[in-house]
Short mmCIF file of C-alpha atoms and ligand atoms in Angstrom, two decimals:
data_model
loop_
_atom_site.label_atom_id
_atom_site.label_comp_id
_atom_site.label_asym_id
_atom_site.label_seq_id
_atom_site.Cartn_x
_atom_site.Cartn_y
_atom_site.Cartn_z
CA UNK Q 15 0.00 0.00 0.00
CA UNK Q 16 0.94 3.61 -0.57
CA UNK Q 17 0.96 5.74 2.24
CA UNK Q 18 2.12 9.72 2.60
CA UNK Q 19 3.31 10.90 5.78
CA UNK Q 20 3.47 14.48 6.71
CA UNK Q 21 5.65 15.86 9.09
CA UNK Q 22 8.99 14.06 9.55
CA UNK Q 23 9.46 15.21 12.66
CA UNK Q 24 10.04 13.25 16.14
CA UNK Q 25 6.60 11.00 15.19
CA UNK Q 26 6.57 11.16 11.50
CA UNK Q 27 9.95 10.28 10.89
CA UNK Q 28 9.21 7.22 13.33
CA UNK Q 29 6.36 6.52 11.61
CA UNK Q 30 7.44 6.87 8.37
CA UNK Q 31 10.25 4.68 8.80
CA UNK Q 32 8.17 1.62 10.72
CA UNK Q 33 5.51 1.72 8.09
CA UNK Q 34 8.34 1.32 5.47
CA UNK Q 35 9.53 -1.67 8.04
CA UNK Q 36 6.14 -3.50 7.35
CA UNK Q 37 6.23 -3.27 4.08
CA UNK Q 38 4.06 -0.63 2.81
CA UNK Q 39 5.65 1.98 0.20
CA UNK Q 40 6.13 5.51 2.27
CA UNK Q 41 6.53 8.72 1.28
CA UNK Q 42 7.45 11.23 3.68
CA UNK Q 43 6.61 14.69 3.53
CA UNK Q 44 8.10 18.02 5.01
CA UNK Q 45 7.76 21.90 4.42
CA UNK Q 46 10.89 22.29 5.84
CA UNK Q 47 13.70 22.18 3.00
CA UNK Q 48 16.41 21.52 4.92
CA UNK Q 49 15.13 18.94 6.66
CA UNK Q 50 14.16 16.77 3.72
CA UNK Q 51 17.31 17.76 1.85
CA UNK Q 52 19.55 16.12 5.11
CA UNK Q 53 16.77 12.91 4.48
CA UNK Q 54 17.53 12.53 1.29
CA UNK Q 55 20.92 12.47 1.67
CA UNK Q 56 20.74 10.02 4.55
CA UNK Q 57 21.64 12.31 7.65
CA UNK Q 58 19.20 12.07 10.31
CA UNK Q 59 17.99 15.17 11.66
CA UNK Q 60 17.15 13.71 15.09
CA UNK Q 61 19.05 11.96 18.03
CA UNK Q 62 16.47 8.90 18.17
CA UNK Q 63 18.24 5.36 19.43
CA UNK Q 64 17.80 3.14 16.42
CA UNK Q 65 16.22 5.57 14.03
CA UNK Q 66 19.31 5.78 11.63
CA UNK Q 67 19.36 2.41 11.01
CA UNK Q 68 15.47 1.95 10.48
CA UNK Q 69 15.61 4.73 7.58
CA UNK Q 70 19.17 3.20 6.08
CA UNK Q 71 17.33 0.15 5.58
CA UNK Q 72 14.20 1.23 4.20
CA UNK Q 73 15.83 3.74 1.81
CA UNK Q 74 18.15 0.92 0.42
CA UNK Q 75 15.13 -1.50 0.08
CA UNK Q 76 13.08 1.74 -1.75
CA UNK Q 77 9.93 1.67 0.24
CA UNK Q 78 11.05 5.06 2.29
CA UNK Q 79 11.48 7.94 0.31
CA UNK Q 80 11.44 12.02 1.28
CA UNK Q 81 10.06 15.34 -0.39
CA UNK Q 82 8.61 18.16 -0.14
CA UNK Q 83 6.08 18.05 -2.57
CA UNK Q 84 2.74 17.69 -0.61
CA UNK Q 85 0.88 17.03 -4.06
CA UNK Q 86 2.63 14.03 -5.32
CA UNK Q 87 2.77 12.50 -1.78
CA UNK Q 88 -0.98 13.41 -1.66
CA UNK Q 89 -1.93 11.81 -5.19
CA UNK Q 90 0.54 8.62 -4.72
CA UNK Q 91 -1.13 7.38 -1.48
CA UNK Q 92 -4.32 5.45 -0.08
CA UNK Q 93 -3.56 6.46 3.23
CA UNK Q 94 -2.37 10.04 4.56
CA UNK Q 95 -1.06 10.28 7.93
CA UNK Q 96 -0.65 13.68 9.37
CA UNK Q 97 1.90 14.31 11.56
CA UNK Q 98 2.73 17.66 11.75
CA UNK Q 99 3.15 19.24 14.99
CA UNK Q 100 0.26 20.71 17.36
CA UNK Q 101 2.06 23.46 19.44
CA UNK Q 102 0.34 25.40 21.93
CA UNK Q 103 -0.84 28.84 21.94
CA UNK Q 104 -1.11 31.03 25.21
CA UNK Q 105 -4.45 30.06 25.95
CA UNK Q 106 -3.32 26.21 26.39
CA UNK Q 107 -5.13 25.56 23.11
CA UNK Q 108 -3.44 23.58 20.40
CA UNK Q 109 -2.78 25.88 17.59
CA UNK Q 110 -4.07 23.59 14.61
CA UNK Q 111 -2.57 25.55 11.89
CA UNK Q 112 -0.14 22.98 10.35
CA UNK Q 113 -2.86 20.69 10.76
CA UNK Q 114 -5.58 22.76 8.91
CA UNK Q 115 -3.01 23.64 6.04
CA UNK Q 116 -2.29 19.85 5.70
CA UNK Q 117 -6.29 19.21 5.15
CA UNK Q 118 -6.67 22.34 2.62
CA UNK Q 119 -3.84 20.85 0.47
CA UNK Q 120 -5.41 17.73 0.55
CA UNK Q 121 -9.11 18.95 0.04
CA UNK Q 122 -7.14 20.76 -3.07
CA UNK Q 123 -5.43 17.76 -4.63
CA UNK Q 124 -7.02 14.29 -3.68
CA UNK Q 125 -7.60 12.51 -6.69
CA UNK Q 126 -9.53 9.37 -5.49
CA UNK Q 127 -10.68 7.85 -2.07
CA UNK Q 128 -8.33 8.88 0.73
CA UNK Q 129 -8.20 7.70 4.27
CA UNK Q 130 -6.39 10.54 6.23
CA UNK Q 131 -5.34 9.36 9.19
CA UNK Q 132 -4.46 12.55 12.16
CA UNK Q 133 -1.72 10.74 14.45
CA UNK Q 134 -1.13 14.63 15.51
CA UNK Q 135 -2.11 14.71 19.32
CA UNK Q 136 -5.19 17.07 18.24
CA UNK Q 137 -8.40 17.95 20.78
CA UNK Q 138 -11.81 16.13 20.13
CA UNK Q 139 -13.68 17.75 17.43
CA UNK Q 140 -10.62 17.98 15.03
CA UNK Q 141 -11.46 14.90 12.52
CA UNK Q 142 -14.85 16.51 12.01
CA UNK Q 143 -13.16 20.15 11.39
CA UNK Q 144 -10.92 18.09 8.45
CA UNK Q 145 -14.02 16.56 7.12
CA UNK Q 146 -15.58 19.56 6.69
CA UNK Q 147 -12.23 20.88 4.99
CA UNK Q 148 -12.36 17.65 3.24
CA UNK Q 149 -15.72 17.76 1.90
CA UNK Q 150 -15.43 22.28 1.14
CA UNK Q 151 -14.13 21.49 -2.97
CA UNK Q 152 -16.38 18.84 -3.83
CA UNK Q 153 -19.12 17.66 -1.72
CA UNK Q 154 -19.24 14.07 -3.53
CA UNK Q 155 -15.72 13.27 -2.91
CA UNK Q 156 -14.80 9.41 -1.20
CA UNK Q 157 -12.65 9.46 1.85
CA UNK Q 158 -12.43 9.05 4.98
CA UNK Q 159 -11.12 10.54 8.45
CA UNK Q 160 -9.54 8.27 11.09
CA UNK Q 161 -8.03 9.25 14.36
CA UNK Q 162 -4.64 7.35 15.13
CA UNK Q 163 -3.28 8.80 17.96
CA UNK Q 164 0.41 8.24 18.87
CA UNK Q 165 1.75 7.58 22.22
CA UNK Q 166 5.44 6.84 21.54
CA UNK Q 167 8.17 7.96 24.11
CA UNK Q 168 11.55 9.33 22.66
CA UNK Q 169 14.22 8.05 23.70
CA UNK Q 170 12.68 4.57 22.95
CA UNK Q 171 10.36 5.29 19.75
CA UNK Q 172 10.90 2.49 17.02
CA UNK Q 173 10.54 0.00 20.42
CA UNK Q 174 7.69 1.77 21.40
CA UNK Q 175 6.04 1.86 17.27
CA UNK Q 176 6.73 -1.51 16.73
CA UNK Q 177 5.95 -3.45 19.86
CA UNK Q 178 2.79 -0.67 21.27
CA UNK Q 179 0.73 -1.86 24.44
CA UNK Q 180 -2.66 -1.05 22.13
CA UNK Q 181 -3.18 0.49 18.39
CA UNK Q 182 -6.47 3.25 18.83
CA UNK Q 183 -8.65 3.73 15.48
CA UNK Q 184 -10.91 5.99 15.55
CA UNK Q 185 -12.94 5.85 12.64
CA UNK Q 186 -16.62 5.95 11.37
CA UNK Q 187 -16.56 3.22 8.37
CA UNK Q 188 -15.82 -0.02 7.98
CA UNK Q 189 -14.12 0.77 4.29
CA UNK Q 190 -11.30 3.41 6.76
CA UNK Q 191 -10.77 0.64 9.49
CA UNK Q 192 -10.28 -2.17 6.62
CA UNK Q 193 -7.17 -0.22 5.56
CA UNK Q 194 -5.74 0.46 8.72
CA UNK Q 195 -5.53 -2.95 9.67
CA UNK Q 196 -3.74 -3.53 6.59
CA UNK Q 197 -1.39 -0.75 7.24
CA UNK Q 198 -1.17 -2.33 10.59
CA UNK Q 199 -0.84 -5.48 9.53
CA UNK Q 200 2.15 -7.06 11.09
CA UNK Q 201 1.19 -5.96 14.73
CA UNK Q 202 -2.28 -7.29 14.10
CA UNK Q 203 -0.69 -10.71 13.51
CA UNK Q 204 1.13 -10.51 16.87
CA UNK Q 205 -1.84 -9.60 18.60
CA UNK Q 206 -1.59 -6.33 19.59
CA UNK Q 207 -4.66 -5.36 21.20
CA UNK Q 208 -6.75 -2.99 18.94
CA UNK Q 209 -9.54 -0.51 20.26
CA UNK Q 210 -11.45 0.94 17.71
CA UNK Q 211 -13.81 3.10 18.19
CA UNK Q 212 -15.40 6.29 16.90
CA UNK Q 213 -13.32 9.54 15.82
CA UNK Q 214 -14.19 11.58 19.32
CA UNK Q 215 -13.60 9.10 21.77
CA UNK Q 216 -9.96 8.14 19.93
CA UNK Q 217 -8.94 12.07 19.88
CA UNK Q 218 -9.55 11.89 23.76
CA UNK Q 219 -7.74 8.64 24.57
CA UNK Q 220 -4.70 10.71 24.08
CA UNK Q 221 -5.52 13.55 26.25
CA UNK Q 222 -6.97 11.06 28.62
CA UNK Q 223 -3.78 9.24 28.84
CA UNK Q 224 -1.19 12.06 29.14
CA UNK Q 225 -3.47 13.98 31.42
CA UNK Q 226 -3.02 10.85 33.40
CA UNK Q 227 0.49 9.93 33.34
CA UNK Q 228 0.75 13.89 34.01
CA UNK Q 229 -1.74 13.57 37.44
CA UNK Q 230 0.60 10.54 38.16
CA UNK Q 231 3.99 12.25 38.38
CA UNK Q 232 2.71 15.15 40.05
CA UNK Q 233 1.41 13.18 42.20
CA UNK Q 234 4.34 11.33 43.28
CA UNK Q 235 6.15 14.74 43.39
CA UNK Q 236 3.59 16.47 45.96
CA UNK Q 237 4.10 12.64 48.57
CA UNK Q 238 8.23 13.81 47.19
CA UNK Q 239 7.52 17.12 49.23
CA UNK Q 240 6.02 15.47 51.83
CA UNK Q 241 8.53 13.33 52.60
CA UNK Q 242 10.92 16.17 52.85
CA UNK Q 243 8.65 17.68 55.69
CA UNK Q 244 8.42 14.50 57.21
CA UNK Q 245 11.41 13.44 56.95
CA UNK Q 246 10.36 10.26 54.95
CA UNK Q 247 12.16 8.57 51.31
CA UNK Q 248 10.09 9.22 48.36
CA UNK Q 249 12.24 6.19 47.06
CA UNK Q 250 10.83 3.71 49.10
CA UNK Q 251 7.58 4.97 49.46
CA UNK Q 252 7.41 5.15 45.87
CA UNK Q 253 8.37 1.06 45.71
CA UNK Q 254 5.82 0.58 48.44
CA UNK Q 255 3.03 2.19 46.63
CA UNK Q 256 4.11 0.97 42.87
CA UNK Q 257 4.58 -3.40 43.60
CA UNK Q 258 0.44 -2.49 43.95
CA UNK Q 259 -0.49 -3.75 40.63
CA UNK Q 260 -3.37 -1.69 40.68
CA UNK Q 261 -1.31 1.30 41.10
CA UNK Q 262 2.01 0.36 38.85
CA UNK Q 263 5.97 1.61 39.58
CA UNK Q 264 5.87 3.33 36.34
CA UNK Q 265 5.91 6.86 36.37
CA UNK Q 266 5.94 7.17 39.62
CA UNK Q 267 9.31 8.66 40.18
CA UNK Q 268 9.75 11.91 42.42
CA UNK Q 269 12.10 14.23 40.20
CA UNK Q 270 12.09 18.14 38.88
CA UNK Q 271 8.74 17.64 37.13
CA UNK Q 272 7.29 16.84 33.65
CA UNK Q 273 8.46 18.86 30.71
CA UNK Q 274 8.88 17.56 27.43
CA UNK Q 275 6.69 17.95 23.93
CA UNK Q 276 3.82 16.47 25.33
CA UNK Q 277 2.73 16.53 28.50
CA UNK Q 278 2.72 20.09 29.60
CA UNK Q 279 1.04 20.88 26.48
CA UNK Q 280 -1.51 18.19 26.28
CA UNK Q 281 -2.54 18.58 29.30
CA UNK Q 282 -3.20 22.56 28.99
CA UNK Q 283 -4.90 21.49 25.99
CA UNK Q 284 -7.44 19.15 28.18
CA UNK Q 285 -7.80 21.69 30.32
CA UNK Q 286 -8.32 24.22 27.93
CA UNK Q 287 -11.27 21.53 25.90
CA UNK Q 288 -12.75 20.73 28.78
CA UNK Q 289 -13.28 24.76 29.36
CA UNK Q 290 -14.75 25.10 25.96
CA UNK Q 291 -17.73 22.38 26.77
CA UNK Q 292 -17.96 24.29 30.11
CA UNK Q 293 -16.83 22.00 32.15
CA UNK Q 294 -12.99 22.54 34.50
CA UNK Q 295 -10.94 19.34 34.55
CA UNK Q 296 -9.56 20.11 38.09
CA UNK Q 297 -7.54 17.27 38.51
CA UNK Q 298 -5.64 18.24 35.22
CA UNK Q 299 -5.64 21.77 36.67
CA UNK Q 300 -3.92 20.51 39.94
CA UNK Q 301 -1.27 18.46 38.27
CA UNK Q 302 -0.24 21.23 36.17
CA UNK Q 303 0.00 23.64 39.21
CA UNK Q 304 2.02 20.93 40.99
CA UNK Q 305 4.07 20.69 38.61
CA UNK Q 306 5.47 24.13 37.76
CA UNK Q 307 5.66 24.45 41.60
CA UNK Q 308 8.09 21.48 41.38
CA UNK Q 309 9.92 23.07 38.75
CA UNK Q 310 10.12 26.76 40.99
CA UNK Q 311 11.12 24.24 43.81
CA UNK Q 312 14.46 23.22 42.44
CA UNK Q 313 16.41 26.16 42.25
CA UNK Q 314 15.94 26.94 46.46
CA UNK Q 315 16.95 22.61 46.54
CA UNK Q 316 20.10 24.10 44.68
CA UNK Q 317 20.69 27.04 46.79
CA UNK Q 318 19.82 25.35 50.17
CA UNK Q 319 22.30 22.55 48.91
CA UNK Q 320 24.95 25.50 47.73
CA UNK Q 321 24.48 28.80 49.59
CA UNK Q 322 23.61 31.74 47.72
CA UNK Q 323 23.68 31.45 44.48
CA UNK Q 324 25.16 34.83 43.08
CA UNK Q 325 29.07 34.43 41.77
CA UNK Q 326 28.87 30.28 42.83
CA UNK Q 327 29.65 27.85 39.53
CA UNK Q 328 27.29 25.28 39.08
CA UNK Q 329 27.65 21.75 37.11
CA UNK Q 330 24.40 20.74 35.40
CA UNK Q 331 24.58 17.18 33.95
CA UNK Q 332 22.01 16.62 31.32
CA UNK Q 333 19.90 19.03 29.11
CA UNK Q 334 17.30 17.11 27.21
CA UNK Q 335 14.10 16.79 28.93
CA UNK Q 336 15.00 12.88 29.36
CA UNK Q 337 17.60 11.05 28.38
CA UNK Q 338 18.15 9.25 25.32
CA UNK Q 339 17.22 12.48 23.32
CA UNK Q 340 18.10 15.26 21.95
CA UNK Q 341 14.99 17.39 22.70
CA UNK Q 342 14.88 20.21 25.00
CA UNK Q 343 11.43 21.19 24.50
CA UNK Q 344 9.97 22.14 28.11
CA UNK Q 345 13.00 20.19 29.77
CA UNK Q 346 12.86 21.07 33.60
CA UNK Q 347 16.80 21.34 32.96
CA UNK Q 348 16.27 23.95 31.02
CA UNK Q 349 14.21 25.50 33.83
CA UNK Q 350 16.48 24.94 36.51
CA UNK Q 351 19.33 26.61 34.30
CA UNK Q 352 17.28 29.74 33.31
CA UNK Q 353 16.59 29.86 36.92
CA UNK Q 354 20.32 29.75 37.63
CA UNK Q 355 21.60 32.25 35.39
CA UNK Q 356 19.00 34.81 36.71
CA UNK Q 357 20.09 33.99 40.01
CA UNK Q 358 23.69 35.35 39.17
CA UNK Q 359 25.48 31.76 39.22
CA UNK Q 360 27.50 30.57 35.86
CA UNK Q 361 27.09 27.22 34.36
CA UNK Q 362 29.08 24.42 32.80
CA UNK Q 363 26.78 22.18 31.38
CA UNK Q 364 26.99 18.57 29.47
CA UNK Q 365 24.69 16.60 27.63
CA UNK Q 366 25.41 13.65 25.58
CA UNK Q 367 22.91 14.62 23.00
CA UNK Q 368 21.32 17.84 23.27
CA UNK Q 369 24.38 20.08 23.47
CA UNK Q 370 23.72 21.67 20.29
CA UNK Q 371 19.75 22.67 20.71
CA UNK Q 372 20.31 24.17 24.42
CA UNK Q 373 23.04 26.13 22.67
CA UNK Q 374 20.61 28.03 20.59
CA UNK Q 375 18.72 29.45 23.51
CA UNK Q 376 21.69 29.50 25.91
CA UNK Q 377 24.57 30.85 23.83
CA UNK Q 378 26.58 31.75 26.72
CA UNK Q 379 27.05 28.95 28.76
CA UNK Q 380 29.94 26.69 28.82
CA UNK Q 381 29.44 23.05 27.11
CA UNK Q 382 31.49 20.97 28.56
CA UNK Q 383 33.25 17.76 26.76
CA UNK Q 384 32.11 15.17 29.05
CA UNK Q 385 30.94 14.77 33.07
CA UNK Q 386 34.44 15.43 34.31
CA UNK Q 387 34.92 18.60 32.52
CA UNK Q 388 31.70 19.67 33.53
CA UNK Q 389 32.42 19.23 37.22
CA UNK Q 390 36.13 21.23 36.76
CA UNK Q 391 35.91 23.66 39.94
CA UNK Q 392 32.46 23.97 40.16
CA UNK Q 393 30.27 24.37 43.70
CA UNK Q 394 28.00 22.00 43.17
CA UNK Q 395 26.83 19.49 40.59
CA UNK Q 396 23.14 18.88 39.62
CA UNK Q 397 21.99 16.23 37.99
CA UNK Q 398 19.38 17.50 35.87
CA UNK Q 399 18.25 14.51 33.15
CA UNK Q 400 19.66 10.81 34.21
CA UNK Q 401 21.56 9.76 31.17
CA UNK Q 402 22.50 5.92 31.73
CA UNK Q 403 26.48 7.56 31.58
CA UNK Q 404 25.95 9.75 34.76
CA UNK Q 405 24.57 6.52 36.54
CA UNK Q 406 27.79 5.26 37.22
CA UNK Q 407 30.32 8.74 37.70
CA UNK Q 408 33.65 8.11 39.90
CA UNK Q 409 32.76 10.14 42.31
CA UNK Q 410 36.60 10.04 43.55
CA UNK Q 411 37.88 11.58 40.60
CA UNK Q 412 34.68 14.31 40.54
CA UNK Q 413 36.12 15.30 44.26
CA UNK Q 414 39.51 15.83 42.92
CA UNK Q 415 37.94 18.34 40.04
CA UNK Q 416 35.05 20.16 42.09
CA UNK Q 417 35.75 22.80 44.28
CA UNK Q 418 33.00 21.44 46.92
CA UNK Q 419 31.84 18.21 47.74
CA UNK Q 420 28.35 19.26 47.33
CA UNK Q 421 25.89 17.50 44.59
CA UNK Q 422 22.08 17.66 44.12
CA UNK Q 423 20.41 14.57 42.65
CA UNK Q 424 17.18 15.76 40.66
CA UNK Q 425 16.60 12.48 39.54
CA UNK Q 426 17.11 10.43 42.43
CA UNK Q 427 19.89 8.14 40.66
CA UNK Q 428 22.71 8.00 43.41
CA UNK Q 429 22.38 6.54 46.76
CA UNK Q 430 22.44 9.05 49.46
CA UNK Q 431 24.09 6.87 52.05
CA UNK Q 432 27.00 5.83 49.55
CA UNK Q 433 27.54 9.87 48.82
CA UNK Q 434 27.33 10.82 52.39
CA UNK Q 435 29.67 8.21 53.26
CA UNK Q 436 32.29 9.67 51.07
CA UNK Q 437 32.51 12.76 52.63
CA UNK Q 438 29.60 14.39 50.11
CA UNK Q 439 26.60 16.66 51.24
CA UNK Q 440 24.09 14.89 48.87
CA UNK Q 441 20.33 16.57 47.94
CA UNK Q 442 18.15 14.25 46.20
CA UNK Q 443 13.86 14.81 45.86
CA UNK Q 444 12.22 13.85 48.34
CA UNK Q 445 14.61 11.80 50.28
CA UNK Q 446 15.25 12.03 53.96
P1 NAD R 14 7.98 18.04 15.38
O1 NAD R 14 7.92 19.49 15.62
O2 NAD R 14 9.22 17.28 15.73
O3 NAD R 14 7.68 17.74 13.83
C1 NAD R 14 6.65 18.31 13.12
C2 NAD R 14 7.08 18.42 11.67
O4 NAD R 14 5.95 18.83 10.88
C3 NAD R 14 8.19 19.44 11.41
O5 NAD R 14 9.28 18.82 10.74
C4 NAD R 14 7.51 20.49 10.52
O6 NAD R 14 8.41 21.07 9.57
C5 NAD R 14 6.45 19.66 9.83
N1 NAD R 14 5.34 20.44 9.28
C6 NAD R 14 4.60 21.40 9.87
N2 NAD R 14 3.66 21.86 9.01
C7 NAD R 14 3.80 21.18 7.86
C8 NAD R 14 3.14 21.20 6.62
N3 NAD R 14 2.10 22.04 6.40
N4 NAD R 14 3.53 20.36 5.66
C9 NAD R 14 4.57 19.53 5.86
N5 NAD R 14 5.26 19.45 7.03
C10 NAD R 14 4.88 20.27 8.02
O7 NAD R 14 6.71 17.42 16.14
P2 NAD R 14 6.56 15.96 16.80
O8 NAD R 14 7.23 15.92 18.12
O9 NAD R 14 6.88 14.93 15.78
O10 NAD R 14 5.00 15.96 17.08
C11 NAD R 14 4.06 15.86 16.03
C12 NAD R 14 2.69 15.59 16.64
O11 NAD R 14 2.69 14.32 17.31
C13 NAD R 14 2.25 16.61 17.70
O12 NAD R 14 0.87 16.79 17.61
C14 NAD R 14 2.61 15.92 19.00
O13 NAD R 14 1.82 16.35 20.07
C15 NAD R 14 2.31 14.48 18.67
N6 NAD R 14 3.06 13.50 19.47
C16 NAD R 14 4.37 13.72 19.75
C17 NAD R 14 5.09 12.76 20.46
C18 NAD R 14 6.54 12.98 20.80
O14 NAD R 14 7.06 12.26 21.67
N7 NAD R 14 7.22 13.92 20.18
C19 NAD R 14 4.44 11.58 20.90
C20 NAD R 14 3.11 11.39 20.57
C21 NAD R 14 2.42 12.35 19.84
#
């Protein structure tokens, strides 16, 4: 099967590429030039584990191919995905420009029965605005509009697109769900669990989903704070609460709160939708004033760890909002490090992968080569994003290169007693 894919960015380019994998002939589709010109030419504009290889493979084999002509991809295919991205405006709403422009060009060129597929993370309502698009030229034309929504995690995105926990259709005719099981094929086989269901109710699995992962972490941060007034370990509360299987260890780790592409924007988006049918999600509400409370909460962690802050050097270790990325988009290290700088400190900074985006908004820090260089005569060291490499630092050697023995663990990856122990004054979240 043909299918067009537009948007190569952190979810097209995944999805582009694992279609390709299952056989069906992809064309993906970008505005931006550059992008698809690196595509072409085999570079991969992303830091995704995996995702080099995926695309090498598919190229050679010709069933993954790139341009930047939304007409031909348009005409060539029986199914269009969109993935273009859904950033959000001031008011929390997703601004569904890139969206909207993908279903005008498409209302403009379709040339037979389409099934456009949105696997953008769009509110409920958003399939029916596209049909209407759809339907604006020509009232008699054949297609149909399915919601696909995506709920891959980078860092781990072909695992995630190839071996999903469920596949969500949303669609309204049998003709739009026959082809997406096709497209699909391979994990239908394996018996990955399918729910499919009608357009509205698959647009607000996503939100559903994030809003709840979201509600989950701040959760675990606010018991986090407790424990710090009660002089509790969020660690082992957290293990307590998680071996519950009806509760689940995952995402349930205290840390500088949830930033990222998704959440903090998905879940003002809930918020937001919810507001429009006049109704307040106040859970939603509450985890996303948690959360930027978290965030605030991490600089006075740093200068209660440090002393003031003003003309003190501080080591932040990891950039990307988690590791095994290269996006910074809403990364709470990010936060902590504009919160540093306006606090009068300097920074040395290292990440593995996202060196080079945090360098466009924060030209004037220094970028360190590696851990150790980062730590050379600084105050303190945070860790900010826990990188498998800063798991296992020599902690010896860091004392020898830091001016103070003094290190504050946002992500609760070294083990207080060890540090203290070694002469350290250790900070983690939420740990006694
Ligand atoms: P992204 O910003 O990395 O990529 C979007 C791409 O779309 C860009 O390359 C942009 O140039 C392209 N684009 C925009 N308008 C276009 C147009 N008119 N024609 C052709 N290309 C166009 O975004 P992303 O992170 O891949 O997210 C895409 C969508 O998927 C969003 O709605 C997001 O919420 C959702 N989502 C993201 C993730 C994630 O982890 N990143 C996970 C699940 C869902």
């Amino acid at each position: 099967m043909n299918i067009c894919v537009v948007g190569t960015g952190y979810v097209g380019l995944v999805t582009g590429a694992c279609l390709a994998d299952f056989g069906m002939t992809v064309l993906c589709v970008d505005k931006d030039e550059a992008k698809i010109a690196a595509l072409q030419a085999g570079r991969i504009p992303i830091y995704e584990p995996g995702l080099e290889e995926i695309v090498a493979k598919n190229q050679r084999a010709g069933r993954l191919r790139f341009t930047t002509d939304l007409k031909s991809g348009i005409q060539s295919a029986l199914a269009i995905f969109i993935a273009v991205g859904t950033p959000p405006r001031p008011d929390g709403a997703p601004d569904l420009t890139f969206v909207r422009q993908v279903a005008e060009a498409i209302a403009e060129h379709m040339n037979g029965y389409k099934v456009v597929v949105t696997k953008s993370t769009v509110p409920t309502g958003t399939g029916r605005m596209i049909e209407q698009i759809l339907r604006s030229n020509d009232g008699d034309r054949e297609f149909s509009v399915v919601s696909n929504p995506e709920f891959l995690r980078e860092g781990s995105a072909i695992a995630d697109f190839l071996r999903p926990d469920r596949i969500v259709i949303g669609a309204s005719d049998a003709r739009a769900i026959e082809v997406m099981k096709e497209v699909y094929g391979p994990l239908f086989l394996a018996e990955t669990p399918f729910v499919i269901t009608d357009v509205a109710s698959a647009e607000l699995i996503k939100y559903a989903s994030n809003g709840f992962l979201a509600v989950k972490i701040s959760f675990i941060n606010e018991i986090a704070r407790l424990c710090e007034l009660m002089g509790a370990d969020v660690h082992d509360v957290s293990r307590g609460m998680g071996l519950d299987r009806r509760i689940g260890s995952r995402f349930l780790l205290a840390g500088p709160g949830f930033g990222g592409s998704c959440f903090p924007k998905d879940t003002a988006a809930a918020v937001d939708l919810a507001r429009q049918h006049g109704y307040r999600f106040r859970i939603i509400e509450s985890a996303i004033c948690v959360n930027a409370e978290t965030k605030a909460r991490m600089i006075e962690k740093i200068a209660a760890a440090a002393g003031p802050l003003a003309g003190r050097t501080v080591g932040v270790l990891g950039l990307s909002f988690k590791p095994e990325t290269d996006d910074i988009r809403e990364s709470p290290a990010l936060a902590v490090i504009s919160d540093l700088v306006a606090a009068g400190a300097s920074v040395r900074a290292f990440d593995p992968a996202a060196m080079e985006n945090a360098r466009a908004l924060f030209p004037d820090l220094y970028y360190a080569t590696d851990a150790y260089d980062c730590a050379t005569g600084v105050d303190v060291l945070v860790l900010a994003t826990e990188w498998n490499e800063f798991r296992a630092l020599d902690f010896g050697r860091l004392a020898k290169l830091m001016r103070s023995r003094t290190v504050v663990d946002l992500r609760n990856v070294y083990e207080p007693r060890e540090l203290r122990a070694g002469g350290w004054s250790y900070t983690g979240v939420g740990r006694s």
